[in-house]
Amino acid sequence: MNQRPHLSSEQFDVLIIGSGAAGLSLALTLPNHLKVGILSKERPLEGSTYYAQGGVAAVLDDYDSIDAHIADTLRAGDGLCQKPAVRFVVERSREIVEWLVSLGVKFDTRVSASGRSEFHLTQEGGHSHRRVIHAADATGKEISEQLYSAATSKPSISFLTDTIALDIITTNQLGLGSKTVCGIYALNQTTQSVTTIASPNVVLATGGASKVYLYTSNPDTASGDGIAMAWRAGCRVANMEFNQFHPTCLYHPQAKSFLISEALRGEGAILRLPNGEAFMSRFDERAELASRDIVARAIDFEMKRLGCDHVLLDISHRPAEDVKRHFPTIYQRCLSFGIDITTTPIPIVPAAHYTCGGIMTDLAGRTDVNGLYAVGESTYTGLHGANRMASNSLLECLVFARAAAEEIASSARPGTTFLDIPAWDASQVTSSEEDVLIAHNWDELRRLMWNYVGIVRSDARLIRAQRRVKLLQREIDEHYQRHFVTRDLIELRNLAQVADLIIASALRRKESRGLHYTTDYPEKMSEAIDTVLAPTNYA
Ligand SMILES: Cc1cc2nc3c(=O)[nH]c(=O)nc-3n(C[C@H](O)[C@H](O)[C@H](O)COP(=O)(O)OP(=O)(O)OC[C@H]3O[C@@H](n4cnc5c(N)ncnc54)[C@H](O)[C@@H]3O)c2cc1C
């Protein structure tokens, strides 16, 4: 491989890394006179947004209220939500839905008792009202497609696909003092060249980091790139220890990231050990209907106790026709892997689902680096606290993306002079003939995070994980200095960085709160404090 630097650097008034709900809505809100570039690692629609099923939480019903939505969010966040951020998001929920509808997003409707057509709202865990607006069970697909279609018809926006941002470039890295963004390095996967892209406004909209765990419901894009890049550029991160796990993901070597809806348990499905024994009633009197965290923790406990790699979810005792009618997608998908759920229990594992912490931002998406913004799942905005309430995350993406766009629009001037960024230096590196090392490190990292930093933690496991991650980081850095960059290497380096941040945050929290549960400190402390980490180049 010949990884020459691509000498002609591109320039944009605003450069957005990520084309999910956060990146696309930010681009669409910017004024037309600004030249905007949007990067994505794969095709533009690939990302968590596309796979969101449930919907967007919003106060739309006459019987609901902003105060009720705020109270529910605060309760879910277990004392750690920042109230101004919660209010900021919830107060904008109706306006966000109206904006999506104006772009052509079609949400499900129904006819009310008085004959009026109104949005069909569902109620999800933690919400005290029906307030989740949705497009059947494929809300993310509908939102992504409409946002993308609107963005492609805006001439000021260019898409750079199959292009991976490697690192943020700041003025202090160039020896120019202050900490101001001036562009990025990115790997063009088609030409295998590293290009520089100059911009005075860079937005990280790169999504979460759930791929740091062996099992995840997230697509391959969720490798925490934005969080790792922001940390290297000098930004603080917060609350990285709060990782949400979905209790039931299909366990099958060919089935990547397929969620088995919690509605199955609502319809009577029973969780069983591999020997067929039902076990949930030993953990909670509500058995299978206990909250998501309790169910995930019980499954994890049994898997670790027995040393097994999955448990079973059994709905085969229900009439086959009812199962097929209620769960057509799950029935078909499992059947495609040879599992007839009307006769056979489904092998499942819990899976990492959502990254609650991330890059610290203010209410306008600003980070600790001038000109560098962050929006969406890659951020810590103060909304989620110690646990994300269902369907608040897409809302967070949209609200903060629009706020950041307004902030950028008020300060950005077209025709800014772009700083000269030195080309990527690949003169000292060679092709790697040891890709097996990368593959091995990927597996080792995700497995150790799953086993030692997963749903139930202890100081002993965290310290052991920390030692191993530091060693992996040294090996990865060595490889990175000597070889051409590839997608696998870039993501591995970022995942190892994120793993280190998760472990450091988890070790700091001497209590169990929200999604962080440790056997060493099972109680909650009286004071709720965010875990804020600062890199050495923060000051
Ligand atoms: C299965 C599933 C179901 C969900 N259901 C719901 C739901 O019902 N309601 C809800 O509110 N939330 C839900 N969520 C969570 C929600 O979908 C995400 O939090 C949200 O979509 C994140 O959007 P985002 O724009 O921040 O990131 P994403 O949509 O993940 O987009 C990230 C983008 O960044 C790009 N990218 C990443 N790194 C780089 C890089 N280095 N260089 C270039 N590009 C990069 C990717 O290519 C992608 O375009 C669900 C998540 C999953 C996985």
Short mmCIF file of C-alpha atoms in Angstrom, two decimals, residues 33-204:
data_model
loop_
_atom_site.label_atom_id
_atom_site.label_comp_id
_atom_site.label_asym_id
_atom_site.label_seq_id
_atom_site.Cartn_x
_atom_site.Cartn_y
_atom_site.Cartn_z
CA HIS A 33 -24.12 31.29 2.53
CA LEU A 34 -21.85 29.03 4.61
CA LYS A 35 -19.99 26.29 2.74
CA VAL A 36 -20.57 23.08 4.69
CA GLY A 37 -18.80 19.71 4.46
CA ILE A 38 -20.22 16.54 6.09
CA LEU A 39 -17.95 13.55 6.63
CA SER A 40 -19.12 9.99 7.17
CA LYS A 41 -17.13 6.80 7.57
CA GLU A 42 -19.48 4.78 5.42
CA ARG A 43 -22.59 5.60 3.40
CA PRO A 44 -24.23 8.72 4.89
CA LEU A 45 -27.20 6.90 6.44
CA GLU A 46 -25.14 4.31 8.34
CA GLY A 47 -25.13 5.14 12.05
CA SER A 48 -27.25 4.59 15.16
CA THR A 49 -29.89 7.08 14.03
CA TYR A 50 -30.97 4.85 11.16
CA TYR A 51 -31.64 1.92 13.52
CA ALA A 52 -33.61 3.82 16.19
CA GLN A 53 -36.88 2.00 16.65
CA GLY A 54 -38.98 3.59 19.41
CA GLY A 55 -39.14 7.30 18.58
CA VAL A 56 -38.64 10.83 19.86
CA ALA A 57 -39.90 11.99 23.27
CA ALA A 58 -41.87 15.25 23.05
CA VAL A 59 -44.60 17.01 24.99
CA LEU A 60 -47.47 16.96 22.47
CA ASP A 61 -50.47 15.66 24.37
CA ASP A 62 -52.85 18.12 26.08
CA TYR A 63 -52.71 16.07 29.27
CA ASP A 64 -48.90 16.01 29.31
CA SER A 65 -46.71 18.88 30.49
CA ILE A 66 -43.15 20.16 30.23
CA ASP A 67 -42.82 19.82 34.00
CA ALA A 68 -43.85 16.15 33.86
CA HIS A 69 -41.31 15.37 31.12
CA ILE A 70 -38.62 17.19 33.12
CA ALA A 71 -39.55 15.33 36.33
CA ASP A 72 -39.40 11.93 34.55
CA THR A 73 -35.99 12.74 33.01
CA LEU A 74 -34.61 13.84 36.40
CA ARG A 75 -35.90 10.67 38.05
CA ALA A 76 -34.28 8.45 35.41
CA GLY A 77 -30.99 10.39 35.71
CA ASP A 78 -30.81 9.44 39.41
CA GLY A 79 -29.73 12.83 40.76
CA LEU A 80 -27.08 13.66 38.17
CA CYS A 81 -29.01 15.54 35.46
CA GLN A 82 -28.27 19.24 35.06
CA LYS A 83 -31.69 20.87 35.43
CA PRO A 84 -31.02 23.81 33.05
CA ALA A 85 -30.01 21.34 30.29
CA VAL A 86 -33.10 19.19 30.90
CA ARG A 87 -35.41 22.20 30.73
CA PHE A 88 -33.59 23.53 27.64
CA VAL A 89 -34.21 20.26 25.78
CA VAL A 90 -37.74 19.51 26.92
CA GLU A 91 -39.00 23.06 26.25
CA ARG A 92 -37.87 22.72 22.63
CA SER A 93 -39.39 19.29 21.99
CA ARG A 94 -42.60 20.48 20.32
CA GLU A 95 -40.73 22.91 18.06
CA ILE A 96 -38.33 20.10 17.05
CA VAL A 97 -41.19 17.82 16.05
CA GLU A 98 -42.78 20.65 14.04
CA TRP A 99 -39.45 21.21 12.28
CA LEU A 100 -39.13 17.51 11.40
CA VAL A 101 -42.71 17.48 10.06
CA SER A 102 -41.93 20.58 7.96
CA LEU A 103 -39.07 18.61 6.38
CA GLY A 104 -41.45 15.81 5.42
CA VAL A 105 -40.92 13.33 8.28
CA LYS A 106 -44.08 11.23 8.53
CA PHE A 107 -44.97 10.17 12.06
CA ASP A 108 -47.83 7.76 12.81
CA THR A 109 -51.17 9.40 13.40
CA ARG A 110 -54.57 8.27 14.70
CA VAL A 111 -58.08 9.63 14.75
CA SER A 112 -59.08 10.92 18.19
CA ALA A 113 -62.48 10.34 19.86
CA SER A 114 -63.56 13.78 18.60
CA GLY A 115 -62.65 12.80 15.00
CA ARG A 116 -59.44 14.86 14.90
CA SER A 117 -56.26 13.47 13.31
CA GLU A 118 -53.45 13.57 15.86
CA PHE A 119 -50.04 12.00 16.41
CA HIS A 120 -50.05 8.49 17.76
CA LEU A 121 -47.94 8.60 20.93
CA THR A 122 -46.52 5.59 22.75
CA GLN A 123 -45.42 5.30 26.36
CA GLU A 124 -41.99 3.89 27.15
CA GLY A 125 -40.16 2.96 30.35
CA GLY A 126 -39.68 5.90 32.73
CA HIS A 127 -42.25 8.17 31.01
CA SER A 128 -45.34 8.98 33.06
CA HIS A 129 -47.31 9.93 29.92
CA ARG A 130 -47.71 8.85 26.33
CA ARG A 131 -45.15 11.15 24.66
CA VAL A 132 -43.08 9.15 22.20
CA ILE A 133 -43.79 10.15 18.62
CA HIS A 134 -42.82 7.47 16.12
CA ALA A 135 -42.95 6.13 12.57
CA ALA A 136 -44.05 2.52 13.20
CA ASP A 137 -41.02 0.70 14.66
CA ALA A 138 -38.56 2.33 12.25
CA THR A 139 -38.52 5.97 13.38
CA GLY A 140 -34.78 6.42 12.88
CA LYS A 141 -34.97 5.27 9.26
CA GLU A 142 -37.77 7.74 8.48
CA ILE A 143 -35.96 10.66 10.18
CA SER A 144 -32.58 9.81 8.58
CA GLU A 145 -34.02 9.51 5.09
CA GLN A 146 -35.91 12.80 5.26
CA LEU A 147 -32.98 14.72 6.79
CA TYR A 148 -30.61 13.28 4.20
CA SER A 149 -32.95 14.05 1.33
CA ALA A 150 -33.29 17.68 2.52
CA ALA A 151 -29.50 17.99 2.93
CA THR A 152 -28.73 16.68 -0.56
CA SER A 153 -30.96 19.34 -2.06
CA LYS A 154 -29.10 22.17 -0.31
CA PRO A 155 -26.30 23.31 -2.67
CA SER A 156 -24.14 24.68 0.18
CA ILE A 157 -23.70 21.15 1.62
CA SER A 158 -21.14 18.63 0.27
CA PHE A 159 -20.92 15.02 1.45
CA LEU A 160 -17.54 13.34 1.86
CA THR A 161 -18.38 9.65 2.30
CA ASP A 162 -16.10 6.72 3.21
CA THR A 163 -13.84 9.30 4.84
CA ILE A 164 -12.66 8.86 8.42
CA ALA A 165 -11.57 11.80 10.54
CA LEU A 166 -8.29 10.88 12.23
CA ASP A 167 -7.51 13.86 14.41
CA ILE A 168 -8.46 17.46 15.11
CA ILE A 169 -5.78 20.03 14.35
CA THR A 170 -5.52 23.02 16.68
CA THR A 171 -3.42 26.17 16.63
CA ASN A 172 -1.40 25.14 19.68
CA GLN A 173 -0.38 21.88 17.95
CA LEU A 174 0.93 24.09 15.12
CA GLY A 175 2.88 26.20 17.63
CA LEU A 176 0.57 29.19 17.11
CA GLY A 177 -0.62 29.52 20.72
CA SER A 178 -4.22 29.44 22.02
CA LYS A 179 -6.41 26.40 21.54
CA THR A 180 -8.39 27.05 18.39
CA VAL A 181 -9.47 24.50 15.83
CA CYS A 182 -8.17 24.90 12.28
CA GLY A 183 -9.08 21.61 10.61
CA ILE A 184 -8.67 17.86 10.63
CA TYR A 185 -6.73 15.00 9.10
CA ALA A 186 -8.92 12.37 7.45
CA LEU A 187 -8.38 9.05 5.71
CA ASN A 188 -10.11 8.75 2.34
CA GLN A 189 -10.85 5.02 2.23
CA THR A 190 -11.31 4.96 -1.54
CA THR A 191 -7.90 6.41 -2.38
CA GLN A 192 -6.24 5.29 0.89
CA SER A 193 -4.74 8.77 1.20
CA VAL A 194 -4.70 11.04 4.23
CA THR A 195 -6.05 14.46 3.43
CA THR A 196 -6.15 17.71 5.40
CA ILE A 197 -9.43 19.57 5.58
CA ALA A 198 -9.28 23.15 6.83
CA SER A 199 -12.15 24.78 8.68
CA PRO A 200 -12.51 27.36 11.47
CA ASN A 201 -15.63 25.54 12.72
CA VAL A 202 -15.48 21.78 13.24
CA VAL A 203 -18.42 19.84 14.67
CA LEU A 204 -18.10 16.37 16.21
#
